[in-house]
Amino acid sequence: MDTIADHLAWMAWTWQTIVFFACMAAALAGLTTLAVLRPETPHRGILGFATTRGDRFFVSLLASAFIFLGFIRFGGENFLYPAAAALLLAAVMFRFA
């Protein structure tokens, strides 16, 4: 009898990967629910172009990836520093962008 694990064995699924994708799914579900309950109009912020919540979420995810890649490139070992920087960037992005 095939299990779900057998069907996903071709991917390198670790518990960290599963948590990451679960958090992304929860964030997208939350943003969708928020968009239905409290629609918003795009507004201009520090980015210089009109953005919605989804746009700011995407830009903050993209910027976070670059923060972590830069940290890895320059030999960092403690990932609390880029995590703090990414969370701070996301907070600023959602507040002012």
Short mmCIF file of N, CA and C in Angstrom, two decimals:
data_model
loop_
_atom_site.label_atom_id
_atom_site.label_comp_id
_atom_site.label_asym_id
_atom_site.label_seq_id
_atom_site.Cartn_x
_atom_site.Cartn_y
_atom_site.Cartn_z
N MET A 1 0.84 -1.17 0.00
CA MET A 1 0.00 0.00 0.00
C MET A 1 0.90 1.25 0.00
N ASP A 2 0.62 2.16 -0.93
CA ASP A 2 1.39 3.40 -1.03
C ASP A 2 0.92 4.41 0.01
N THR A 3 1.88 5.07 0.61
CA THR A 3 1.56 6.13 1.56
C THR A 3 1.89 7.48 0.92
N ILE A 4 1.48 8.54 1.58
CA ILE A 4 1.80 9.88 1.08
C ILE A 4 3.31 10.06 1.03
N ALA A 5 4.01 9.52 2.02
CA ALA A 5 5.48 9.63 2.06
C ALA A 5 6.11 8.97 0.84
N ASP A 6 5.53 7.86 0.38
CA ASP A 6 6.05 7.19 -0.80
C ASP A 6 5.89 8.07 -2.04
N HIS A 7 4.78 8.78 -2.13
CA HIS A 7 4.54 9.64 -3.29
C HIS A 7 5.40 10.90 -3.27
N LEU A 8 5.83 11.33 -2.10
CA LEU A 8 6.66 12.52 -1.98
C LEU A 8 8.13 12.20 -1.80
N ALA A 9 8.51 10.95 -1.94
CA ALA A 9 9.90 10.53 -1.70
C ALA A 9 10.87 11.12 -2.72
N TRP A 10 10.39 11.50 -3.89
CA TRP A 10 11.28 12.06 -4.91
C TRP A 10 11.74 13.47 -4.54
N MET A 11 11.04 14.11 -3.59
CA MET A 11 11.43 15.45 -3.15
C MET A 11 12.18 15.34 -1.82
N ALA A 12 13.01 16.30 -1.57
CA ALA A 12 13.76 16.32 -0.31
C ALA A 12 12.92 17.01 0.76
N TRP A 13 11.82 16.39 1.17
CA TRP A 13 10.94 16.97 2.17
C TRP A 13 11.51 16.74 3.56
N THR A 14 11.85 17.80 4.20
CA THR A 14 12.25 17.73 5.59
C THR A 14 11.17 18.41 6.41
N TRP A 15 11.23 18.34 7.71
CA TRP A 15 10.20 18.98 8.50
C TRP A 15 10.26 20.49 8.33
N GLN A 16 11.47 21.03 8.08
CA GLN A 16 11.60 22.47 7.87
C GLN A 16 10.91 22.91 6.58
N THR A 17 11.03 22.09 5.54
CA THR A 17 10.38 22.39 4.27
C THR A 17 8.87 22.35 4.43
N ILE A 18 8.37 21.38 5.13
CA ILE A 18 6.94 21.25 5.35
C ILE A 18 6.42 22.45 6.15
N VAL A 19 7.15 22.85 7.18
CA VAL A 19 6.74 24.01 7.98
C VAL A 19 6.73 25.28 7.13
N PHE A 20 7.76 25.44 6.29
CA PHE A 20 7.82 26.62 5.42
C PHE A 20 6.60 26.68 4.50
N PHE A 21 6.30 25.60 3.81
CA PHE A 21 5.17 25.61 2.88
C PHE A 21 3.83 25.72 3.62
N ALA A 22 3.74 25.16 4.80
CA ALA A 22 2.52 25.31 5.60
C ALA A 22 2.33 26.77 6.01
N CYS A 23 3.42 27.43 6.39
CA CYS A 23 3.34 28.85 6.75
C CYS A 23 2.97 29.71 5.54
N MET A 24 3.52 29.38 4.38
CA MET A 24 3.16 30.13 3.17
C MET A 24 1.68 29.94 2.83
N ALA A 25 1.19 28.71 2.95
CA ALA A 25 -0.23 28.45 2.68
C ALA A 25 -1.11 29.19 3.68
N ALA A 26 -0.72 29.20 4.95
CA ALA A 26 -1.49 29.91 5.97
C ALA A 26 -1.48 31.42 5.72
N ALA A 27 -0.33 31.95 5.32
CA ALA A 27 -0.23 33.39 5.04
C ALA A 27 -1.10 33.76 3.84
N LEU A 28 -1.08 32.95 2.80
CA LEU A 28 -1.91 33.23 1.62
C LEU A 28 -3.39 33.11 1.96
N ALA A 29 -3.75 32.13 2.77
CA ALA A 29 -5.15 31.99 3.19
C ALA A 29 -5.56 33.19 4.04
N GLY A 30 -4.68 33.63 4.91
CA GLY A 30 -4.97 34.80 5.73
C GLY A 30 -5.12 36.07 4.90
N LEU A 31 -4.23 36.25 3.93
CA LEU A 31 -4.32 37.42 3.06
C LEU A 31 -5.60 37.39 2.22
N THR A 32 -5.98 36.20 1.77
CA THR A 32 -7.22 36.06 0.99
C THR A 32 -8.43 36.38 1.85
N THR A 33 -8.45 35.85 3.06
CA THR A 33 -9.56 36.14 3.97
C THR A 33 -9.63 37.63 4.29
N LEU A 34 -8.48 38.24 4.55
CA LEU A 34 -8.43 39.66 4.84
C LEU A 34 -8.91 40.49 3.64
N ALA A 35 -8.56 40.06 2.43
CA ALA A 35 -8.98 40.78 1.22
C ALA A 35 -10.50 40.70 1.04
N VAL A 36 -11.09 39.57 1.42
CA VAL A 36 -12.54 39.43 1.30
C VAL A 36 -13.25 40.25 2.38
N LEU A 37 -12.76 40.18 3.60
CA LEU A 37 -13.41 40.88 4.71
C LEU A 37 -13.15 42.39 4.71
N ARG A 38 -11.95 42.78 4.35
CA ARG A 38 -11.57 44.20 4.36
C ARG A 38 -10.84 44.55 3.08
N PRO A 39 -11.57 44.74 1.98
CA PRO A 39 -10.92 45.10 0.70
C PRO A 39 -10.14 46.41 0.84
N GLU A 40 -9.10 46.52 0.07
CA GLU A 40 -8.30 47.73 0.12
C GLU A 40 -8.04 48.23 -1.29
N THR A 41 -7.74 49.50 -1.38
CA THR A 41 -7.32 50.08 -2.65
C THR A 41 -5.82 50.26 -2.60
N PRO A 42 -5.16 50.07 -3.70
CA PRO A 42 -3.71 50.24 -3.71
C PRO A 42 -3.33 51.66 -3.30
N HIS A 43 -2.23 51.79 -2.59
CA HIS A 43 -1.73 53.11 -2.25
C HIS A 43 -0.23 53.19 -2.46
N ARG A 44 0.21 54.43 -2.62
CA ARG A 44 1.63 54.69 -2.89
C ARG A 44 2.38 54.88 -1.58
N GLY A 45 3.53 54.26 -1.49
CA GLY A 45 4.34 54.39 -0.29
C GLY A 45 5.79 54.66 -0.64
N ILE A 46 6.70 54.14 0.18
CA ILE A 46 8.13 54.39 -0.03
C ILE A 46 8.69 53.66 -1.25
N LEU A 47 7.95 52.67 -1.75
CA LEU A 47 8.44 51.95 -2.93
C LEU A 47 8.28 52.78 -4.21
N GLY A 48 7.39 53.77 -4.18
CA GLY A 48 7.23 54.64 -5.34
C GLY A 48 6.18 54.17 -6.33
N PHE A 49 5.53 53.07 -6.05
CA PHE A 49 4.43 52.61 -6.91
C PHE A 49 3.32 52.07 -6.03
N ALA A 50 2.12 52.03 -6.59
CA ALA A 50 0.96 51.59 -5.81
C ALA A 50 1.05 50.10 -5.50
N THR A 51 0.81 49.76 -4.24
CA THR A 51 0.89 48.36 -3.82
C THR A 51 -0.34 47.98 -3.00
N THR A 52 -0.66 46.70 -3.02
CA THR A 52 -1.69 46.13 -2.17
C THR A 52 -0.99 45.27 -1.12
N ARG A 53 -1.77 44.67 -0.22
CA ARG A 53 -1.18 43.78 0.80
C ARG A 53 -0.40 42.65 0.14
N GLY A 54 -0.99 42.05 -0.88
CA GLY A 54 -0.33 40.93 -1.56
C GLY A 54 0.98 41.35 -2.20
N ASP A 55 1.00 42.53 -2.80
CA ASP A 55 2.24 43.04 -3.40
C ASP A 55 3.32 43.23 -2.34
N ARG A 56 2.93 43.83 -1.21
CA ARG A 56 3.91 44.05 -0.13
C ARG A 56 4.40 42.73 0.44
N PHE A 57 3.50 41.75 0.54
CA PHE A 57 3.89 40.42 1.03
C PHE A 57 4.91 39.79 0.08
N PHE A 58 4.64 39.85 -1.22
CA PHE A 58 5.55 39.28 -2.21
C PHE A 58 6.91 39.98 -2.19
N VAL A 59 6.90 41.30 -2.15
CA VAL A 59 8.17 42.05 -2.15
C VAL A 59 8.96 41.76 -0.87
N SER A 60 8.27 41.65 0.26
CA SER A 60 8.99 41.35 1.50
C SER A 60 9.55 39.92 1.49
N LEU A 61 8.83 38.97 0.89
CA LEU A 61 9.38 37.61 0.75
C LEU A 61 10.61 37.60 -0.16
N LEU A 62 10.51 38.32 -1.26
CA LEU A 62 11.64 38.38 -2.19
C LEU A 62 12.86 39.04 -1.54
N ALA A 63 12.63 40.15 -0.84
CA ALA A 63 13.73 40.83 -0.16
C ALA A 63 14.32 39.95 0.94
N SER A 64 13.47 39.21 1.64
CA SER A 64 13.97 38.30 2.68
C SER A 64 14.86 37.22 2.09
N ALA A 65 14.49 36.71 0.94
CA ALA A 65 15.33 35.71 0.27
C ALA A 65 16.70 36.29 -0.05
N PHE A 66 16.72 37.53 -0.53
CA PHE A 66 18.01 38.16 -0.84
C PHE A 66 18.82 38.44 0.42
N ILE A 67 18.15 38.79 1.51
CA ILE A 67 18.86 39.00 2.78
C ILE A 67 19.53 37.70 3.21
N PHE A 68 18.80 36.60 3.17
CA PHE A 68 19.37 35.33 3.59
C PHE A 68 20.47 34.86 2.65
N LEU A 69 20.27 35.03 1.34
CA LEU A 69 21.31 34.63 0.38
C LEU A 69 22.58 35.44 0.58
N GLY A 70 22.44 36.73 0.81
CA GLY A 70 23.61 37.57 1.08
C GLY A 70 24.31 37.16 2.36
N PHE A 71 23.53 36.82 3.37
CA PHE A 71 24.11 36.38 4.64
C PHE A 71 24.87 35.07 4.46
N ILE A 72 24.30 34.15 3.70
CA ILE A 72 24.97 32.88 3.44
C ILE A 72 26.24 33.11 2.62
N ARG A 73 26.17 34.00 1.64
CA ARG A 73 27.31 34.26 0.77
C ARG A 73 28.51 34.78 1.55
N PHE A 74 28.25 35.62 2.54
CA PHE A 74 29.36 36.20 3.29
C PHE A 74 29.69 35.44 4.55
N GLY A 75 29.25 34.19 4.62
CA GLY A 75 29.72 33.27 5.63
C GLY A 75 29.10 33.39 7.01
N GLY A 76 27.89 33.86 7.08
CA GLY A 76 27.24 33.95 8.38
C GLY A 76 26.84 32.58 8.90
N GLU A 77 26.86 32.41 10.20
CA GLU A 77 26.49 31.12 10.78
C GLU A 77 25.25 31.19 11.65
N ASN A 78 25.00 32.33 12.27
CA ASN A 78 23.84 32.47 13.14
C ASN A 78 22.71 33.12 12.36
N PHE A 79 21.68 32.35 12.05
CA PHE A 79 20.61 32.84 11.20
C PHE A 79 19.59 33.70 11.93
N LEU A 80 19.83 34.01 13.18
CA LEU A 80 18.94 34.92 13.89
C LEU A 80 19.08 36.35 13.36
N TYR A 81 20.28 36.74 12.94
CA TYR A 81 20.49 38.09 12.43
C TYR A 81 19.73 38.34 11.13
N PRO A 82 19.85 37.48 10.11
CA PRO A 82 19.06 37.75 8.90
C PRO A 82 17.56 37.58 9.14
N ALA A 83 17.18 36.69 10.05
CA ALA A 83 15.75 36.53 10.36
C ALA A 83 15.20 37.81 10.98
N ALA A 84 15.96 38.41 11.89
CA ALA A 84 15.54 39.67 12.50
C ALA A 84 15.48 40.78 11.45
N ALA A 85 16.47 40.82 10.57
CA ALA A 85 16.48 41.83 9.51
C ALA A 85 15.30 41.63 8.57
N ALA A 86 14.98 40.39 8.23
CA ALA A 86 13.86 40.11 7.32
C ALA A 86 12.53 40.48 7.98
N LEU A 87 12.38 40.19 9.26
CA LEU A 87 11.14 40.55 9.96
C LEU A 87 11.01 42.07 10.09
N LEU A 88 12.11 42.74 10.36
CA LEU A 88 12.08 44.20 10.44
C LEU A 88 11.73 44.80 9.07
N LEU A 89 12.33 44.27 8.02
CA LEU A 89 12.03 44.74 6.67
C LEU A 89 10.55 44.53 6.34
N ALA A 90 10.00 43.37 6.69
CA ALA A 90 8.59 43.09 6.42
C ALA A 90 7.69 44.05 7.20
N ALA A 91 8.06 44.33 8.45
CA ALA A 91 7.26 45.26 9.25
C ALA A 91 7.28 46.66 8.63
N VAL A 92 8.45 47.11 8.21
CA VAL A 92 8.57 48.41 7.56
C VAL A 92 7.80 48.41 6.24
N MET A 93 7.92 47.32 5.50
CA MET A 93 7.25 47.21 4.20
C MET A 93 5.74 47.31 4.38
N PHE A 94 5.18 46.62 5.36
CA PHE A 94 3.74 46.63 5.54
C PHE A 94 3.26 47.95 6.15
N ARG A 95 4.12 48.62 6.88
CA ARG A 95 3.71 49.87 7.52
C ARG A 95 3.81 51.07 6.58
N PHE A 96 4.92 51.15 5.82
CA PHE A 96 5.19 52.35 5.05
C PHE A 96 5.12 52.19 3.54
N ALA A 97 5.04 50.98 3.03
CA ALA A 97 5.11 50.82 1.57
C ALA A 97 3.80 50.92 0.90
#
